[in-house]
GROMACS .gro file of C-alpha atoms in nm:
model
  496
    1MET     CA    1   2.704 -17.474   9.416
    2SER     CA    2   2.668 -17.436   8.961
    3THR     CA    3   2.405 -17.687   8.855
    4ARG     CA    4   2.454 -17.848   8.533
    5ALA     CA    5   2.172 -17.636   8.416
    6GLU     CA    6   2.360 -17.343   8.543
    7ALA     CA    7   2.631 -17.475   8.333
    8LYS     CA    8   2.503 -17.517   8.030
    9ARG     CA    9   2.338 -17.163   7.994
   10VAL     CA   10   2.671 -17.021   8.118
   11ALA     CA   11   2.823 -17.226   7.866
   12ALA     CA   12   2.737 -16.940   7.582
   13ILE     CA   13   3.039 -16.656   7.566
   14SER     CA   14   2.956 -16.339   7.396
   15SER     CA   15   3.174 -16.250   7.072
   16ASP     CA   16   3.351 -15.966   7.250
   17GLY     CA   17   3.474 -16.225   7.553
   18ASN     CA   18   3.197 -16.083   7.815
   19LEU     CA   19   3.054 -16.333   7.962
   20ASN     CA   20   2.644 -16.337   7.999
   21THR     CA   21   2.422 -16.238   8.250
   22ALA     CA   22   2.338 -16.618   8.348
   23HIS     CA   23   2.693 -16.607   8.360
   24ALA     CA   24   2.689 -16.349   8.601
   25GLN     CA   25   2.402 -16.523   8.838
   26THR     CA   26   2.626 -16.827   8.760
   27SER     CA   27   2.860 -16.700   8.933
   28ARG     CA   28   2.667 -16.521   9.248
   29LYS     CA   29   2.570 -16.828   9.356
   30GLY     CA   30   2.908 -17.008   9.377
   31PHE     CA   31   3.051 -16.928   9.764
   32CYS     CA   32   3.043 -17.199   9.830
   33SER     CA   33   3.220 -17.367   9.597
   34VAL     CA   34   3.564 -17.559   9.501
   35ARG     CA   35   3.712 -17.217   9.397
   36HIS     CA   36   3.586 -16.981   9.682
   37GLY     CA   37   3.730 -17.305   9.918
   38LEU     CA   38   4.061 -17.283   9.749
   39ALA     CA   39   4.064 -16.970   9.831
   40VAL     CA   40   3.996 -17.045  10.214
   41ILE     CA   41   4.294 -17.313  10.146
   42LEU     CA   42   4.584 -17.067   9.971
   43HIS     CA   43   4.492 -16.804  10.347
   44LEU     CA   44   4.536 -17.067  10.573
   45CYS     CA   45   4.855 -17.144  10.361
   46ASN     CA   46   4.980 -16.719  10.385
   47PHE     CA   47   4.865 -16.713  10.737
   48SER     CA   48   5.023 -16.995  10.849
   49ILE     CA   49   5.412 -16.847  10.717
   50ASN     CA   50   5.353 -16.509  10.839
   51SER     CA   51   5.310 -16.628  11.142
   52HIS     CA   52   5.558 -16.824  11.064
   53LYS     CA   53   5.795 -16.512  10.992
   54MET     CA   54   5.646 -16.303  11.283
   55SER     CA   55   5.703 -16.522  11.552
   56LEU     CA   56   6.091 -16.483  11.543
   57SER     CA   57   6.028 -16.114  11.631
   58ILE     CA   58   5.765 -16.154  11.853
   59ALA     CA   59   6.002 -16.424  12.093
   60MET     CA   60   6.367 -16.241  12.021
   61PRO     CA   61   6.252 -15.982  12.346
   62ALA     CA   62   6.202 -16.282  12.526
   63MET     CA   63   6.535 -16.489  12.444
   64VAL     CA   64   6.741 -16.280  12.502
   65ASN     CA   65   6.845 -16.208  12.912
   66ASP     CA   66   6.861 -15.814  13.006
   67THR     CA   67   7.293 -15.675  12.941
   68ALA     CA   68   7.140 -15.812  12.590
   69TRP     CA   69   6.859 -15.641  12.550
   70PRO     CA   70   6.807 -15.468  12.189
   71SER     CA   71   6.729 -15.062  12.335
   72PRO     CA   72   6.459 -14.909  12.169
   73LEU     CA   73   6.461 -14.522  12.041
   74ASN     CA   74   6.273 -14.471  12.307
   75ALA     CA   75   6.359 -14.568  12.627
   76THR     CA   76   6.159 -14.492  12.886
   77ALA     CA   77   5.845 -14.602  12.626
   78GLY     CA   78   6.003 -14.953  12.630
   79ARG     CA   79   6.153 -15.057  12.950
   80PRO     CA   80   6.079 -15.004  13.319
   81SER     CA   81   6.147 -14.709  13.591
   82ALA     CA   82   6.446 -14.721  13.828
   83GLY     CA   83   6.164 -14.810  14.097
   84SER     CA   84   6.064 -15.089  13.906
   85GLN     CA   85   6.400 -15.251  13.776
   86ASP     CA   86   6.344 -15.532  14.068
   87GLY     CA   87   5.990 -15.663  13.912
   88TRP     CA   88   6.203 -15.610  13.532
   89ASN     CA   89   6.391 -15.861  13.673
   90GLU     CA   90   6.094 -16.066  13.839
   91THR     CA   91   6.000 -16.077  13.466
   92LEU     CA   92   6.289 -16.171  13.321
   93GLN     CA   93   6.350 -16.472  13.628
   94GLN     CA   94   6.050 -16.628  13.542
   95LEU     CA   95   6.051 -16.592  13.146
   96GLU     CA   96   6.421 -16.825  13.238
   97ALA     CA   97   6.311 -17.037  13.420
   98VAL     CA   98   6.054 -17.145  13.161
   99ALA     CA   99   6.251 -17.146  12.859
  100PRO     CA  100   6.629 -17.080  12.781
  101MET     CA  101   6.790 -16.735  12.701
  102TYR     CA  102   7.081 -16.622  12.569
  103ASP     CA  103   7.382 -16.388  12.553
  104TRP     CA  104   7.315 -16.174  12.184
  105SER     CA  105   7.411 -15.894  12.101
  106PRO     CA  106   7.220 -15.651  11.942
  107GLU     CA  107   7.403 -15.704  11.603
  108ILE     CA  108   7.344 -16.025  11.647
  109GLN     CA  109   6.949 -15.960  11.712
  110GLY     CA  110   6.944 -15.772  11.476
  111ILE     CA  111   7.153 -16.028  11.142
  112ILE     CA  112   6.920 -16.278  11.293
  113LEU     CA  113   6.612 -16.160  11.287
  114SER     CA  114   6.738 -16.011  10.890
  115SER     CA  115   6.814 -16.312  10.785
  116ILE     CA  116   6.506 -16.404  10.676
  117ASN     CA  117   6.495 -16.177  10.323
  118TYR     CA  118   6.840 -16.336  10.205
  119GLY     CA  119   6.798 -16.562  10.010
  120SER     CA  120   6.390 -16.395   9.931
  121PHE     CA  121   6.658 -16.169   9.593
  122LEU     CA  122   6.727 -16.530   9.421
  123ALA     CA  123   6.378 -16.729   9.475
  124PRO     CA  124   6.105 -16.561   9.313
  125ILE     CA  125   6.191 -16.557   8.960
  126PRO     CA  126   6.287 -16.949   8.899
  127THR     CA  127   5.961 -16.981   9.103
  128GLY     CA  128   5.725 -16.767   8.912
  129TYR     CA  129   5.890 -16.968   8.552
  130ILE     CA  130   5.850 -17.318   8.674
  131ALA     CA  131   5.551 -17.261   8.885
  132GLY     CA  132   5.428 -17.120   8.613
  133ILE     CA  133   5.548 -17.457   8.369
  134PHE     CA  134   5.477 -17.690   8.583
  135GLY     CA  135   5.186 -17.619   8.761
  136ALA     CA  136   5.187 -17.421   9.136
  137LYS     CA  137   5.050 -17.725   9.286
  138TYR     CA  138   5.401 -17.952   9.475
  139LEU     CA  139   5.565 -17.552   9.557
  140VAL     CA  140   5.339 -17.408   9.734
  141GLY     CA  141   5.293 -17.729   9.985
  142VAL     CA  142   5.671 -17.852  10.017
  143SER     CA  143   5.802 -17.486  10.022
  144LEU     CA  144   5.475 -17.468  10.296
  145LEU     CA  145   5.578 -17.787  10.527
  146LEU     CA  146   5.925 -17.669  10.427
  147SER     CA  147   5.941 -17.369  10.619
  148SER     CA  148   5.677 -17.515  10.927
  149ILE     CA  149   5.926 -17.803  10.982
  150LEU     CA  150   6.159 -17.572  11.034
  151ALA     CA  151   5.952 -17.352  11.288
  152LEU     CA  152   5.961 -17.639  11.460
  153LEU     CA  153   6.304 -17.689  11.447
  154VAL     CA  154   6.442 -17.375  11.569
  155PRO     CA  155   6.394 -17.399  11.914
  156LEU     CA  156   6.712 -17.669  11.845
  157ALA     CA  157   6.863 -17.430  11.640
  158ALA     CA  158   6.829 -17.112  11.885
  159ASP     CA  159   7.046 -17.378  12.123
  160ALA     CA  160   7.279 -17.460  11.874
  161GLY     CA  161   7.400 -17.107  11.913
  162ALA     CA  162   7.333 -16.792  11.609
  163VAL     CA  163   7.448 -16.921  11.359
  164SER     CA  164   7.197 -17.222  11.330
  165LEU     CA  165   6.995 -17.026  11.342
  166ILE     CA  166   7.117 -16.776  11.051
  167VAL     CA  167   7.128 -17.056  10.849
  168LEU     CA  168   6.753 -17.233  11.014
  169ARG     CA  169   6.639 -16.852  10.876
  170ILE     CA  170   6.795 -16.836  10.559
  171ALA     CA  171   6.639 -17.122  10.433
  172GLN     CA  172   6.337 -17.049  10.619
  173GLY     CA  173   6.215 -16.745  10.367
  174ILE     CA  174   6.339 -16.900  10.103
  175ALA     CA  175   6.021 -17.233  10.189
  176GLN     CA  176   5.846 -16.853  10.184
  177VAL     CA  177   5.874 -16.685   9.927
  178MET     CA  178   5.803 -16.997   9.743
  179VAL     CA  179   5.512 -16.971   9.884
  180LEU     CA  180   5.440 -16.603   9.791
  181THR     CA  181   5.504 -16.678   9.424
  182SER     CA  182   5.437 -16.936   9.277
  183GLU     CA  183   5.036 -16.940   9.476
  184TYR     CA  184   4.942 -16.717   9.196
  185SER     CA  185   4.979 -16.935   8.903
  186ILE     CA  186   4.701 -17.080   9.075
  187TRP     CA  187   4.409 -16.815   8.974
  188VAL     CA  188   4.542 -16.814   8.606
  189LYS     CA  189   4.293 -17.141   8.552
  190TRP     CA  190   4.133 -17.093   8.900
  191ALA     CA  191   3.914 -16.735   8.915
  192PRO     CA  192   3.606 -16.677   8.642
  193PRO     CA  193   3.714 -16.295   8.540
  194LEU     CA  194   3.443 -16.164   8.740
  195GLU     CA  195   3.506 -16.343   9.064
  196LYS     CA  196   3.942 -16.263   9.011
  197ASN     CA  197   3.969 -16.000   9.296
  198GLN     CA  198   3.751 -16.165   9.570
  199LEU     CA  199   3.908 -16.510   9.540
  200ILE     CA  200   4.303 -16.320   9.532
  201ASN     CA  201   4.234 -16.058   9.748
  202THR     CA  202   4.046 -16.325  10.005
  203ALA     CA  203   4.330 -16.584   9.927
  204LEU     CA  204   4.584 -16.271  10.099
  205SER     CA  205   4.424 -16.223  10.360
  206GLY     CA  206   4.564 -16.483  10.571
  207GLU     CA  207   4.876 -16.282  10.564
  208LEU     CA  208   4.710 -15.972  10.760
  209THR     CA  209   4.529 -16.243  10.953
  210GLY     CA  210   4.821 -16.468  11.034
  211SER     CA  211   5.019 -16.071  11.140
  212PHE     CA  212   4.693 -16.014  11.309
  213VAL     CA  213   4.675 -16.337  11.550
  214THR     CA  214   5.035 -16.338  11.660
  215LEU     CA  215   5.060 -15.919  11.715
  216LEU     CA  216   4.778 -16.030  11.940
  217ILE     CA  217   4.872 -16.389  12.157
  218GLY     CA  218   5.270 -16.468  12.008
  219GLY     CA  219   5.349 -16.241  12.356
  220PHE     CA  220   5.133 -16.355  12.562
  221LEU     CA  221   5.263 -16.693  12.482
  222CYS     CA  222   5.593 -16.625  12.539
  223GLN     CA  223   5.527 -16.501  12.867
  224THR     CA  224   5.299 -16.776  12.992
  225LYS     CA  225   5.424 -17.105  12.795
  226GLY     CA  226   5.821 -17.014  12.704
  227TRP     CA  227   5.872 -16.882  12.404
  228PRO     CA  228   5.921 -17.201  12.277
  229SER     CA  229   5.540 -17.231  12.178
  230ILE     CA  230   5.521 -16.981  11.936
  231PHE     CA  231   5.727 -17.180  11.735
  232TYR     CA  232   5.627 -17.488  11.811
  233ILE     CA  233   5.168 -17.356  11.742
  234PHE     CA  234   5.220 -17.238  11.429
  235GLY     CA  235   5.473 -17.549  11.303
  236GLY     CA  236   5.202 -17.775  11.409
  237ILE     CA  237   4.992 -17.493  11.201
  238GLY     CA  238   5.164 -17.466  10.890
  239CYS     CA  239   5.220 -17.874  10.903
  240ALA     CA  240   4.838 -17.906  10.962
  241CYS     CA  241   4.710 -17.690  10.674
  242SER     CA  242   4.978 -17.849  10.458
  243PHE     CA  243   4.852 -18.179  10.501
  244LEU     CA  244   4.601 -18.007  10.398
  245TRP     CA  245   4.677 -17.905  10.113
  246PHE     CA  246   4.757 -18.186   9.917
  247PRO     CA  247   4.450 -18.367   9.877
  248LEU     CA  248   4.204 -18.102   9.796
  249VAL     CA  249   4.461 -17.816   9.563
  250TYR     CA  250   4.485 -17.922   9.213
  251ASP     CA  251   4.618 -17.686   8.939
  252ASP     CA  252   4.326 -17.744   8.653
  253PRO     CA  253   3.965 -17.714   8.753
  254THR     CA  254   3.953 -17.988   8.458
  255ASN     CA  255   4.194 -18.245   8.742
  256HIS     CA  256   3.967 -18.207   9.015
  257PRO     CA  257   3.810 -18.480   9.162
  258PHE     CA  258   3.577 -18.287   9.392
  259ILE     CA  259   3.389 -18.078   9.233
  260SER     CA  260   3.122 -18.018   9.031
  261THR     CA  261   3.071 -18.092   8.676
  262GLY     CA  262   2.857 -17.753   8.657
  263GLU     CA  263   3.132 -17.531   8.892
  264LYS     CA  264   3.404 -17.632   8.588
  265GLU     CA  265   3.228 -17.629   8.297
  266TYR     CA  266   3.135 -17.242   8.446
  267ILE     CA  267   3.537 -17.192   8.571
  268VAL     CA  268   3.656 -17.351   8.215
  269CYS     CA  269   3.378 -17.165   7.993
  270SER     CA  270   3.452 -16.838   8.125
  271LEU     CA  271   3.864 -16.774   8.096
  272ALA     CA  272   3.738 -16.953   7.717
  273GLN     CA  273   3.880 -16.627   7.574
  274GLN     CA  274   4.206 -16.649   7.823
  275ASP     CA  275   4.519 -16.750   7.683
  276SER     CA  276   4.670 -16.865   8.009
  277SER     CA  277   4.839 -17.212   7.843
  278PRO     CA  278   5.261 -17.149   7.918
  279GLY     CA  279   5.577 -17.190   7.774
  280TRP     CA  280   5.878 -17.207   7.851
  281SER     CA  281   6.084 -16.920   7.637
  282LEU     CA  282   6.041 -16.595   7.735
  283PRO     CA  283   5.939 -16.262   7.566
  284ILE     CA  284   6.250 -16.099   7.736
  285LYS     CA  285   6.289 -15.787   7.448
  286ALA     CA  286   5.922 -15.746   7.468
  287MET     CA  287   5.876 -15.740   7.844
  288MET     CA  288   6.180 -15.438   7.874
  289LYS     CA  289   6.001 -15.216   7.634
  290SER     CA  290   5.651 -15.325   7.763
  291LEU     CA  291   5.555 -14.970   7.932
  292PRO     CA  292   5.247 -15.090   8.065
  293LEU     CA  293   5.467 -15.388   8.258
  294TRP     CA  294   5.690 -15.111   8.323
  295GLY     CA  295   5.434 -14.955   8.526
  296ILE     CA  296   5.368 -15.250   8.759
  297LEU     CA  297   5.721 -15.261   8.815
  298VAL     CA  298   5.802 -14.938   8.913
  299PHE     CA  299   5.492 -14.938   9.135
  300TYR     CA  300   5.629 -15.216   9.351
  301PHE     CA  301   5.826 -15.051   9.376
  302THR     CA  302   5.750 -14.704   9.532
  303GLU     CA  303   5.454 -14.938   9.747
  304PHE     CA  304   5.681 -15.204   9.929
  305TRP     CA  305   5.900 -14.872  10.003
  306ILE     CA  306   5.656 -14.729  10.206
  307ILE     CA  307   5.449 -15.088  10.308
  308SER     CA  308   5.792 -15.207  10.468
  309ILE     CA  309   5.836 -14.939  10.699
  310LEU     CA  310   5.546 -14.997  10.825
  311MET     CA  311   5.568 -15.314  10.950
  312ALA     CA  312   5.827 -15.244  11.039
  313TYR     CA  313   5.834 -14.925  11.191
  314MET     CA  314   5.511 -14.972  11.345
  315PRO     CA  315   5.519 -15.095  11.683
  316THR     CA  316   5.804 -14.872  11.746
  317TYR     CA  317   5.676 -14.578  11.646
  318ILE     CA  318   5.299 -14.694  11.849
  319ASN     CA  319   5.540 -14.726  12.145
  320SER     CA  320   5.825 -14.427  12.154
  321VAL     CA  321   5.573 -14.169  11.996
  322LEU     CA  322   5.296 -14.248  12.093
  323GLN     CA  323   5.424 -14.366  12.408
  324ALA     CA  324   5.211 -14.674  12.392
  325ASN     CA  325   5.439 -14.897  12.603
  326LEU     CA  326   5.558 -15.245  12.429
  327ARG     CA  327   5.219 -15.454  12.474
  328ASP     CA  328   4.966 -15.212  12.446
  329SER     CA  329   5.182 -15.151  12.141
  330GLY     CA  330   5.149 -15.507  12.022
  331ILE     CA  331   4.735 -15.491  12.038
  332LEU     CA  332   4.696 -15.140  11.860
  333SER     CA  333   4.946 -15.284  11.567
  334ALA     CA  334   4.743 -15.620  11.539
  335LEU     CA  335   4.347 -15.389  11.559
  336LEU     CA  336   4.487 -15.232  11.266
  337LEU     CA  337   4.588 -15.531  11.079
  338ALA     CA  338   4.238 -15.642  11.125
  339VAL     CA  339   4.073 -15.313  11.012
  340ALA     CA  340   4.310 -15.398  10.673
  341PHE     CA  341   4.185 -15.750  10.629
  342ILE     CA  342   3.786 -15.621  10.668
  343SER     CA  343   3.911 -15.392  10.426
  344SER     CA  344   4.047 -15.653  10.194
  345ILE     CA  345   3.805 -15.876  10.128
  346LEU     CA  346   3.518 -15.549  10.107
  347GLY     CA  347   3.724 -15.450   9.851
  348GLY     CA  348   3.837 -15.740   9.662
  349LEU     CA  349   3.378 -15.754   9.645
  350LEU     CA  350   3.396 -15.428   9.540
  351ALA     CA  351   3.567 -15.402   9.246
  352ASP     CA  352   3.360 -15.784   9.108
  353PHE     CA  353   3.081 -15.586   9.178
  354LEU     CA  354   3.188 -15.286   8.993
  355HIS     CA  355   3.325 -15.552   8.666
  356SER     CA  356   3.070 -15.752   8.679
  357ARG     CA  357   2.753 -15.441   8.642
  358LYS     CA  358   3.023 -15.310   8.377
  359ILE     CA  359   2.983 -14.948   8.584
  360PHE     CA  360   3.362 -14.897   8.526
  361ARG     CA  361   3.581 -15.116   8.315
  362LEU     CA  362   3.868 -15.319   8.484
  363VAL     CA  363   4.154 -15.043   8.350
  364THR     CA  364   3.946 -14.772   8.550
  365ILE     CA  365   3.887 -15.001   8.852
  366ARG     CA  366   4.262 -15.098   8.876
  367LYS     CA  367   4.396 -14.741   8.834
  368LEU     CA  368   4.147 -14.596   9.027
  369SER     CA  369   4.167 -14.859   9.347
  370THR     CA  370   4.562 -14.735   9.295
  371ALA     CA  371   4.498 -14.439   9.338
  372ILE     CA  372   4.234 -14.502   9.652
  373GLY     CA  373   4.514 -14.690   9.799
  374VAL     CA  374   4.748 -14.480   9.692
  375LEU     CA  375   4.667 -14.093   9.880
  376ILE     CA  376   4.396 -14.157  10.160
  377PRO     CA  377   4.729 -14.304  10.322
  378SER     CA  378   4.969 -13.958  10.182
  379VAL     CA  379   4.789 -13.733  10.341
  380VAL     CA  380   4.738 -13.973  10.665
  381LEU     CA  381   5.122 -13.985  10.685
  382VAL     CA  382   5.220 -13.648  10.588
  383SER     CA  383   4.943 -13.540  10.861
  384LEU     CA  384   5.102 -13.794  11.144
  385HIS     CA  385   5.345 -13.501  11.286
  386TRP     CA  386   5.074 -13.229  11.342
  387VAL     CA  387   4.908 -13.498  11.547
  388ARG     CA  388   5.123 -13.793  11.733
  389SER     CA  389   5.000 -13.616  12.068
  390SER     CA  390   4.671 -13.775  12.014
  391VAL     CA  391   4.660 -14.156  12.023
  392SER     CA  392   4.320 -14.135  12.003
  393THR     CA  393   4.343 -13.926  11.630
  394SER     CA  394   4.646 -14.084  11.525
  395MET     CA  395   4.572 -14.414  11.557
  396GLY     CA  396   4.239 -14.334  11.348
  397LEU     CA  397   4.405 -14.233  11.080
  398TRP     CA  398   4.687 -14.494  11.096
  399ALA     CA  399   4.321 -14.718  11.101
  400LEU     CA  400   4.205 -14.509  10.803
  401SER     CA  401   4.547 -14.551  10.618
  402SER     CA  402   4.530 -14.937  10.658
  403SER     CA  403   4.244 -15.013  10.461
  404ALA     CA  404   4.315 -14.740  10.220
  405THR     CA  405   4.609 -14.938  10.162
  406THR     CA  406   4.430 -15.320  10.106
  407PHE     CA  407   4.230 -15.099   9.787
  408CYS     CA  408   4.653 -15.134   9.581
  409GLN     CA  409   4.584 -15.543   9.575
  410ILE     CA  410   4.225 -15.460   9.344
  411GLY     CA  411   4.488 -15.188   9.153
  412ALA     CA  412   4.831 -15.227   9.013
  413LEU     CA  413   4.919 -15.488   9.231
  414VAL     CA  414   4.756 -15.732   9.059
  415ASN     CA  415   4.757 -15.582   8.725
  416PHE     CA  416   5.030 -15.824   8.623
  417LEU     CA  417   4.737 -16.098   8.570
  418ASP     CA  418   4.485 -15.901   8.316
  419ILE     CA  419   4.772 -15.805   8.088
  420ALA     CA  420   5.046 -16.109   8.026
  421PRO     CA  421   4.815 -16.417   8.233
  422ARG     CA  422   5.037 -16.691   8.054
  423TYR     CA  423   5.320 -16.566   8.264
  424THR     CA  424   5.219 -16.494   8.588
  425GLY     CA  425   5.473 -16.685   8.781
  426PHE     CA  426   5.756 -16.522   8.599
  427LEU     CA  427   5.565 -16.165   8.602
  428ARG     CA  428   5.460 -16.243   9.060
  429GLY     CA  429   5.813 -16.368   9.120
  430LEU     CA  430   6.065 -16.049   8.846
  431SER     CA  431   5.806 -15.768   9.094
  432GLN     CA  432   5.861 -15.933   9.431
  433VAL     CA  433   6.283 -15.909   9.316
  434PHE     CA  434   6.125 -15.500   9.368
  435ALA     CA  435   5.936 -15.487   9.642
  436TYR     CA  436   6.222 -15.746   9.829
  437VAL     CA  437   6.490 -15.401   9.668
  438SER     CA  438   6.310 -15.165   9.768
  439GLY     CA  439   6.245 -15.285  10.079
  440ALA     CA  440   6.565 -15.348  10.179
  441ILE     CA  441   6.669 -15.018  10.069
  442SER     CA  442   6.342 -14.805  10.252
  443SER     CA  443   6.404 -14.949  10.647
  444THR     CA  444   6.751 -14.824  10.593
  445VAL     CA  445   6.697 -14.534  10.572
  446ALA     CA  446   6.391 -14.529  10.702
  447GLY     CA  447   6.621 -14.646  11.062
  448TYR     CA  448   6.925 -14.386  10.967
  449LEU     CA  449   6.649 -14.083  10.916
  450ILE     CA  450   6.464 -14.176  11.275
  451SER     CA  451   6.865 -14.239  11.459
  452GLN     CA  452   6.918 -13.912  11.367
  453ASP     CA  453   6.658 -13.748  11.438
  454SER     CA  454   6.376 -13.885  11.660
  455GLU     CA  455   6.148 -13.590  11.628
  456PHE     CA  456   6.167 -13.483  11.253
  457GLY     CA  457   6.291 -13.791  11.193
  458TRP     CA  458   5.978 -13.942  11.094
  459ARG     CA  459   5.840 -13.678  10.980
  460ASN     CA  460   6.135 -13.687  10.685
  461VAL     CA  461   6.069 -14.082  10.676
  462PHE     CA  462   5.680 -14.050  10.606
  463LEU     CA  463   5.756 -13.705  10.374
  464ILE     CA  464   6.020 -13.867  10.175
  465SER     CA  465   5.851 -14.240  10.116
  466VAL     CA  466   5.444 -14.054  10.072
  467SER     CA  467   5.648 -13.848   9.782
  468ILE     CA  468   5.823 -14.183   9.588
  469ASN     CA  469   5.466 -14.371   9.621
  470VAL     CA  470   5.297 -14.131   9.450
  471SER     CA  471   5.525 -14.034   9.150
  472GLY     CA  472   5.471 -14.429   9.149
  473LEU     CA  473   5.135 -14.333   9.172
  474VAL     CA  474   5.194 -14.122   8.867
  475PHE     CA  475   5.419 -14.405   8.628
  476TYR     CA  476   5.156 -14.612   8.670
  477LEU     CA  477   4.753 -14.358   8.611
  478ILE     CA  478   4.988 -14.285   8.198
  479PHE     CA  479   5.097 -14.644   8.172
  480GLY     CA  480   4.911 -14.918   8.256
  481GLN     CA  481   4.646 -15.183   8.116
  482ALA     CA  482   4.481 -15.407   8.215
  483ASN     CA  483   4.478 -15.541   7.777
  484VAL     CA  484   4.698 -15.891   7.788
  485GLN     CA  485   4.981 -15.772   7.597
  486ASP     CA  486   5.039 -15.848   7.240
  487TRP     CA  487   5.359 -16.006   7.376
  488ALA     CA  488   5.115 -16.230   7.575
  489THR     CA  489   4.928 -16.424   7.376
  490GLU     CA  490   4.922 -16.732   7.160
  491GLN     CA  491   5.075 -16.545   6.773
  492MET     CA  492   5.338 -16.345   6.921
  493PHE     CA  493   5.425 -16.679   7.169
  494THR     CA  494   5.508 -16.854   6.868
  495GLN     CA  495   5.759 -16.588   6.719
  496PHE     CA  496   5.993 -16.598   7.068
   0.00000   0.00000   0.00000
C-alpha cells in the first residue's frame, strides 16, 4: 500500500496531465490497496448477479416433468434412447422426490426464462443518470440485496404458479440491470488512469466466474440436493456480498474510513486533471452529434449481437453439433468461461502496462484491443462449420475465441470512461440499451435460422454475426477517440 512519503512524491503532476515516474512506481505497489479490494468486492457482486441470472436456466430441466421437457435441436444428443427410457424415468422420479416438478409447456418455459430481460430496456438510462448524480454505493448495494432475496424466493414463486415466477423474474432482472449499470460510476473517482483497465476487468470478470461456477456445479446441485438448493445457495451468497458491500464501499476515496492517507492522496492526485464532477443537465444535442460516442454505441450493438448468441447457444451448439451430452456440454462451456476469465485479467494488466510505459497511446490501445477482440473470434466462427467433425479442434477454436473476445472489454466497451467521465453512468446505461436491443434481435434471428436448417443454420448464423461485428469494428476504428470530448468538459457543461 502507498506510504505518505510516496504520496508526496506523486503529488507533482506535469502540466500536460501525465503522471511522473514516482507516480508510476506508486501504482505498482498498490495491489493490496483499498481500490483493489473494491475491485474484488465488485467481482463478488458481479459473480452473484450472474449466478442469479443463470440459475433458472440450469434448474429448469429439473423443474419440469417428462411430458413438458423441451425438445433440443438434436433429440438424440440430449435425450436417452428408447432402450434407456426406464433409466430416464427413474432419474425423473428421483428428481421429483427431492423437489417439486411442474407441468410447464416449452412455450411457458421460454417465457419464464426470457422474463428476466423484460424490464432491461427501461432501467439502464435512469439508473445510470441517478448513479452519476448521487453515487452508486446504495444503488448497487440495495439492488444486489433485492436480487438475492428474490433468488431465495424463486421456489415459493414457482409453487404459486408460472405467473408469479414471471413477475419475480422481471423484478429481479431490473435489480440486476441496476447493479451492472451503476457500478461503472464508482471507477470515475476510484480508478487511477494507469490502473483503470486492471481494476475494471478484475471487477467485471466476476460475471465470468459466476457463469463458470453455476455451469460447473448447478446441475450437480439440482440432481443431488434438489433444484431449490441452487437458488438458496447463490441467493445466500448474494446476501452475504451485499452485507459486505455497505460497510466497506464508498463512492469517493476521500470519505473512506479505512483508506491510508498515502493511497487517498495518490488517487486524488492521479485524477486531478480529470473533470468528473456530476451535473444535473445533459448535453443531449452535443451527444447526438458526437461521432466518437456513436462509434462506441454502434460497436456495443454489433458486439453484443454476437456475444448474446454465444452466451445463449454455446451449450446448445456443443450438445447438438459436437454431439456432447448435456452434462459434458455444461462442463465444456464452463471451461471456456474459465479461459475467458484468465484472458480478461491478463488483458487488463497488459493494457495498463502498455499505457504506463507509454508504449502506445490510449486511443491506440483501445482500437488495437477492439480489433483483436473482433477479428480473431470472427475467423474462428467462420472456421467452425468446416471443423465441426472434430470435437477437440472445435473446442480449441472456441477457447481461442472466448479469450480473444475479452479484449473488447479493454477496448471500445470501456471507451465512454475516456471521452466523458462526467457522464459515465448515463452513457453506460445508454450503451446497455443498445446491447439489450441487439441481444433481443440476434437471439431471435439465430433461433429462426437454426430451426429452419439444422445443418447450415449454424453456418448462416455465424456468417451474419461476423459481418455485423466487423462492420461495427470498422465504424469504431474510423470514429473512435480516447480524449475527453468538448461537450463533457466543465467549460461546455456551463452552457447546457
